[in-house]
mmCIF file of C-alpha atoms in Angstrom:
data_model
loop_
_atom_site.group_PDB
_atom_site.id
_atom_site.type_symbol
_atom_site.label_atom_id
_atom_site.label_comp_id
_atom_site.label_asym_id
_atom_site.label_seq_id
_atom_site.Cartn_x
_atom_site.Cartn_y
_atom_site.Cartn_z
ATOM 1 C CA MET A 88 0.000 0.000 0.000
ATOM 2 C CA LYS A 89 2.894 2.355 0.845
ATOM 3 C CA ASN A 90 4.508 1.634 -2.511
ATOM 4 C CA LEU A 91 1.249 2.322 -4.393
ATOM 5 C CA THR A 92 0.818 5.636 -2.567
ATOM 6 C CA ARG A 93 4.408 6.650 -3.395
ATOM 7 C CA VAL A 94 4.048 5.711 -7.076
ATOM 8 C CA THR A 95 0.717 7.537 -7.345
ATOM 9 C CA ALA A 96 2.185 10.666 -5.738
ATOM 10 C CA GLU A 97 5.161 10.536 -8.125
ATOM 11 C CA LYS A 98 2.871 10.229 -11.166
ATOM 12 C CA GLU A 99 0.811 13.180 -9.954
ATOM 13 C CA ARG A 100 3.992 15.248 -9.466
ATOM 14 C CA ILE A 101 5.188 14.415 -12.983
ATOM 15 C CA ALA A 102 1.760 15.257 -14.450
ATOM 16 C CA THR A 103 1.793 18.605 -12.634
ATOM 17 C CA GLU A 104 5.306 19.388 -13.898
ATOM 18 C CA LEU A 105 4.330 18.489 -17.467
ATOM 19 C CA ASN A 106 1.284 20.724 -17.195
ATOM 20 C CA VAL A 107 3.482 23.618 -16.034
ATOM 21 C CA ALA A 108 5.955 22.884 -18.878
ATOM 22 C CA THR A 109 3.072 22.911 -21.381
ATOM 23 C CA ASN A 110 1.897 26.288 -20.080
ATOM 24 C CA ILE A 111 5.429 27.712 -20.250
ATOM 25 C CA GLN A 112 5.903 26.470 -23.803
ATOM 26 C CA GLN A 113 2.532 27.846 -24.930
ATOM 27 C CA SER A 114 3.351 31.217 -23.376
ATOM 28 C CA MET A 115 6.543 31.398 -25.473
ATOM 29 C CA LEU A 116 4.492 31.315 -28.673
ATOM 30 C CA PRO A 117 2.825 34.489 -29.950
ATOM 31 C CA GLN A 118 -0.653 34.801 -28.465
ATOM 32 C CA GLU A 119 -1.493 38.262 -29.784
ATOM 33 C CA PHE A 120 -2.697 38.203 -33.398
ATOM 34 C CA ASP A 121 -3.946 41.753 -33.718
ATOM 35 C CA PHE A 122 -1.239 44.052 -35.016
ATOM 36 C CA ASP A 123 -3.850 46.815 -35.337
ATOM 37 C CA ARG A 124 -3.290 46.889 -39.089
ATOM 38 C CA SER A 125 -5.640 46.709 -42.045
ATOM 39 C CA ASP A 126 -3.090 45.440 -44.599
ATOM 40 C CA PHE A 127 -2.645 41.916 -43.202
ATOM 41 C CA GLU A 128 -4.013 39.360 -40.769
ATOM 42 C CA ILE A 129 -2.084 36.538 -39.182
ATOM 43 C CA TYR A 130 -3.026 33.597 -37.020
ATOM 44 C CA ALA A 131 -1.178 30.496 -35.863
ATOM 45 C CA THR A 132 -1.710 27.579 -33.534
ATOM 46 C CA MET A 133 0.387 24.643 -32.379
ATOM 47 C CA ASN A 134 -0.812 21.323 -31.021
ATOM 48 C CA ALA A 135 1.984 19.206 -29.552
ATOM 49 C CA ALA A 136 1.894 15.447 -30.124
ATOM 50 C CA LYS A 137 2.670 15.046 -26.406
ATOM 51 C CA GLU A 138 2.195 17.422 -23.499
ATOM 52 C CA VAL A 139 5.260 19.332 -24.672
ATOM 53 C CA GLY A 140 7.262 19.095 -27.860
ATOM 54 C CA GLY A 141 9.507 20.841 -30.316
ATOM 55 C CA ASP A 142 7.179 22.451 -32.845
ATOM 56 C CA PHE A 143 7.046 26.224 -32.754
ATOM 57 C CA TYR A 144 6.140 29.315 -34.693
ATOM 58 C CA ASP A 145 6.943 32.957 -34.290
ATOM 59 C CA PHE A 146 6.065 36.214 -36.004
ATOM 60 C CA TYR A 147 6.954 39.805 -35.289
ATOM 61 C CA LEU A 148 7.450 43.123 -37.039
ATOM 62 C CA LEU A 149 11.050 44.185 -37.618
ATOM 63 C CA ASP A 150 9.807 47.650 -38.500
ATOM 64 C CA GLU A 151 6.614 49.189 -39.865
ATOM 65 C CA ASN A 152 6.923 47.360 -43.216
ATOM 66 C CA HIS A 153 8.627 44.017 -42.526
ATOM 67 C CA LEU A 154 6.999 40.999 -40.892
ATOM 68 C CA VAL A 155 9.151 37.993 -39.946
ATOM 69 C CA ILE A 156 7.491 34.569 -39.853
ATOM 70 C CA THR A 157 9.163 31.433 -38.486
ATOM 71 C CA MET A 158 7.881 27.838 -38.516
ATOM 72 C CA ALA A 159 10.061 25.125 -37.027
ATOM 73 C CA ASP A 160 10.198 21.602 -35.655
ATOM 74 C CA VAL A 161 12.802 20.270 -33.241
ATOM 75 C CA SER A 162 13.837 16.625 -33.467
ATOM 76 C CA GLY A 163 12.296 14.377 -30.861
ATOM 77 C CA LYS A 164 9.389 14.883 -28.508
ATOM 78 C CA GLY A 165 8.797 15.697 -24.880
ATOM 79 C CA VAL A 166 10.767 17.866 -22.481
ATOM 80 C CA PRO A 167 14.147 17.668 -24.311
ATOM 81 C CA ALA A 168 12.512 18.892 -27.550
ATOM 82 C CA ALA A 169 10.704 21.659 -25.650
ATOM 83 C CA LEU A 170 13.977 22.875 -24.110
ATOM 84 C CA PHE A 171 15.737 22.848 -27.482
ATOM 85 C CA MET A 172 12.709 24.635 -28.960
ATOM 86 C CA ALA A 173 13.021 27.455 -26.419
ATOM 87 C CA ILE A 174 16.714 27.871 -27.186
ATOM 88 C CA SER A 175 16.199 27.699 -30.968
ATOM 89 C CA LYS A 176 13.352 30.211 -30.990
ATOM 90 C CA THR A 177 15.322 32.685 -28.881
ATOM 91 C CA ILE A 178 18.502 32.390 -30.956
ATOM 92 C CA LEU A 179 16.660 32.764 -34.277
ATOM 93 C CA LYS A 180 14.696 35.823 -33.150
ATOM 94 C CA ASN A 181 17.764 37.504 -31.623
ATOM 95 C CA PHE A 182 19.778 37.084 -34.820
ATOM 96 C CA ALA A 183 16.850 38.181 -37.024
ATOM 97 C CA MET A 184 16.280 41.303 -34.945
ATOM 98 C CA SER A 185 19.926 42.252 -35.378
ATOM 99 C CA MET A 186 20.130 41.819 -39.166
ATOM 100 C CA SER A 187 20.654 44.996 -41.138
ATOM 101 C CA LYS A 188 19.158 43.995 -44.491
ATOM 102 C CA PRO A 189 16.886 41.243 -45.844
ATOM 103 C CA ASP A 190 19.769 39.511 -47.582
ATOM 104 C CA ASP A 191 21.096 38.656 -44.106
ATOM 105 C CA PHE A 192 18.545 35.842 -43.692
ATOM 106 C CA ALA A 193 20.994 33.186 -44.861
ATOM 107 C CA ALA A 194 23.530 34.547 -42.373
ATOM 108 C CA VAL A 195 20.903 34.455 -39.603
ATOM 109 C CA MET A 196 20.335 30.750 -40.237
ATOM 110 C CA THR A 197 24.057 30.019 -40.501
ATOM 111 C CA LEU A 198 24.859 31.777 -37.227
ATOM 112 C CA ALA A 199 21.894 30.170 -35.454
ATOM 113 C CA ASN A 200 22.985 26.754 -36.718
ATOM 114 C CA GLN A 201 26.521 27.294 -35.466
ATOM 115 C CA GLN A 202 25.310 28.376 -32.039
ATOM 116 C CA LEU A 203 22.854 25.476 -31.758
ATOM 117 C CA CYS A 204 25.596 22.995 -32.637
ATOM 118 C CA GLU A 205 27.875 24.198 -29.823
ATOM 119 C CA GLY A 206 27.746 21.767 -26.916
ATOM 120 C CA ASN A 207 24.926 19.800 -28.525
ATOM 121 C CA ASP A 208 26.020 16.378 -27.255
ATOM 122 C CA GLU A 209 22.508 14.997 -27.736
ATOM 123 C CA MET A 210 22.768 15.810 -31.476
ATOM 124 C CA MET A 211 19.353 17.486 -31.522
ATOM 125 C CA PHE A 212 18.406 19.531 -34.560
ATOM 126 C CA VAL A 213 15.677 21.836 -35.756
ATOM 127 C CA THR A 214 14.166 22.289 -39.214
ATOM 128 C CA VAL A 215 13.241 25.910 -39.857
ATOM 129 C CA PHE A 216 11.350 27.935 -42.427
ATOM 130 C CA MET A 217 12.014 31.614 -41.795
ATOM 131 C CA ALA A 218 10.672 34.399 -43.970
ATOM 132 C CA GLN A 219 10.397 38.145 -44.124
ATOM 133 C CA LEU A 220 7.382 39.705 -45.811
ATOM 134 C CA ASP A 221 7.720 43.224 -47.154
ATOM 135 C CA ILE A 222 4.179 44.388 -46.444
ATOM 136 C CA ARG A 223 4.385 47.241 -48.962
ATOM 137 C CA THR A 224 5.528 45.200 -51.966
ATOM 138 C CA GLY A 225 4.382 41.663 -51.125
ATOM 139 C CA GLU A 226 7.908 40.296 -51.608
ATOM 140 C CA LEU A 227 8.659 37.312 -49.389
ATOM 141 C CA ILE A 228 12.322 36.558 -48.735
ATOM 142 C CA TYR A 229 12.948 33.256 -47.022
ATOM 143 C CA VAL A 230 15.443 30.637 -45.977
ATOM 144 C CA ASN A 231 14.408 27.021 -45.630
ATOM 145 C CA GLY A 232 16.566 24.932 -43.318
ATOM 146 C CA GLY A 233 15.210 21.464 -44.104
ATOM 147 C CA HIS A 234 11.579 22.250 -43.248
ATOM 148 C CA ASN A 235 8.542 21.227 -45.284
ATOM 149 C CA PRO A 236 7.432 23.883 -47.788
ATOM 150 C CA PRO A 237 4.701 26.063 -46.303
ATOM 151 C CA LEU A 238 1.124 26.097 -47.514
ATOM 152 C CA ILE A 239 -0.682 29.302 -48.440
ATOM 153 C CA TYR A 240 -4.424 29.500 -47.840
ATOM 154 C CA SER A 241 -6.647 31.554 -50.127
ATOM 155 C CA ALA A 242 -9.867 32.445 -48.314
ATOM 156 C CA ARG A 243 -11.408 33.720 -51.535
ATOM 157 C CA LYS A 244 -10.822 30.396 -53.316
ATOM 158 C CA ASP A 245 -11.095 28.308 -50.125
ATOM 159 C CA ARG A 246 -8.054 26.335 -51.131
ATOM 160 C CA TRP A 247 -4.502 25.572 -50.041
ATOM 161 C CA ARG A 248 -1.393 25.604 -52.235
ATOM 162 C CA TYR A 249 2.315 25.197 -51.676
ATOM 163 C CA LEU A 250 4.364 28.383 -51.664
ATOM 164 C CA GLU A 251 5.564 29.067 -55.205
ATOM 165 C CA THR A 252 9.122 30.279 -55.596
ATOM 166 C CA VAL A 253 10.967 32.291 -58.165
ATOM 167 C CA GLU A 254 14.705 31.780 -58.325
ATOM 168 C CA ARG A 255 16.702 34.986 -58.142
ATOM 169 C CA ASN A 256 20.282 35.463 -59.204
ATOM 170 C CA TYR A 257 21.730 35.758 -55.705
ATOM 171 C CA ALA A 258 23.138 32.810 -53.811
ATOM 172 C CA ASP A 259 20.988 30.948 -51.272
ATOM 173 C CA ARG A 260 18.049 33.316 -51.589
ATOM 174 C CA LYS A 261 14.650 32.637 -53.018
ATOM 175 C CA SER A 262 11.850 35.099 -53.297
ATOM 176 C CA THR A 263 8.232 35.105 -54.215
ATOM 177 C CA ARG A 264 5.707 37.891 -54.511
ATOM 178 C CA LEU A 265 2.465 37.472 -52.621
ATOM 179 C CA ASN A 266 -0.396 39.607 -53.747
ATOM 180 C CA SER A 267 -2.322 40.347 -50.564
ATOM 181 C CA ASN A 268 -5.479 41.054 -52.587
ATOM 182 C CA HIS A 269 -5.548 37.439 -53.789
ATOM 183 C CA GLN A 270 -4.466 35.535 -50.668
#
């Protein structure tokens, strides 16, 4: 009976800790979707396969005309993936906020990759799609670090499509123009 009580108490403690970890992880993701703007709307959600995991998204304005969007997935599941997610999200945003021009996106990913590899004895990794939308022109500059191509939803057509790309003549950079009137 003593053993059953101890095991039950331990399971309850673990469940409580996982619940707290879930709340912490959810609070790290953007919860505010109203940028008080009429030229775009954005919404995102994440449902972990377990209580906590490594999937994450982020979006923020660099300035009045540039929106950064990140979608990523850390290898593995559970608490280790959630910890690596927190580190990855922070590193990516810090480097993106410090870039001086859109062409720096490849450098952002390179520097983030180097920092994430340091002391990574568990050999965890993250796949990342990171993009910057120029709200004025509709140009989307992005870097894809092994992530699935994103889907674009057209409310007018009620249909999904994969992001189309147009190769440009600069190394490691792809761009596409999104027409906000048709998305």
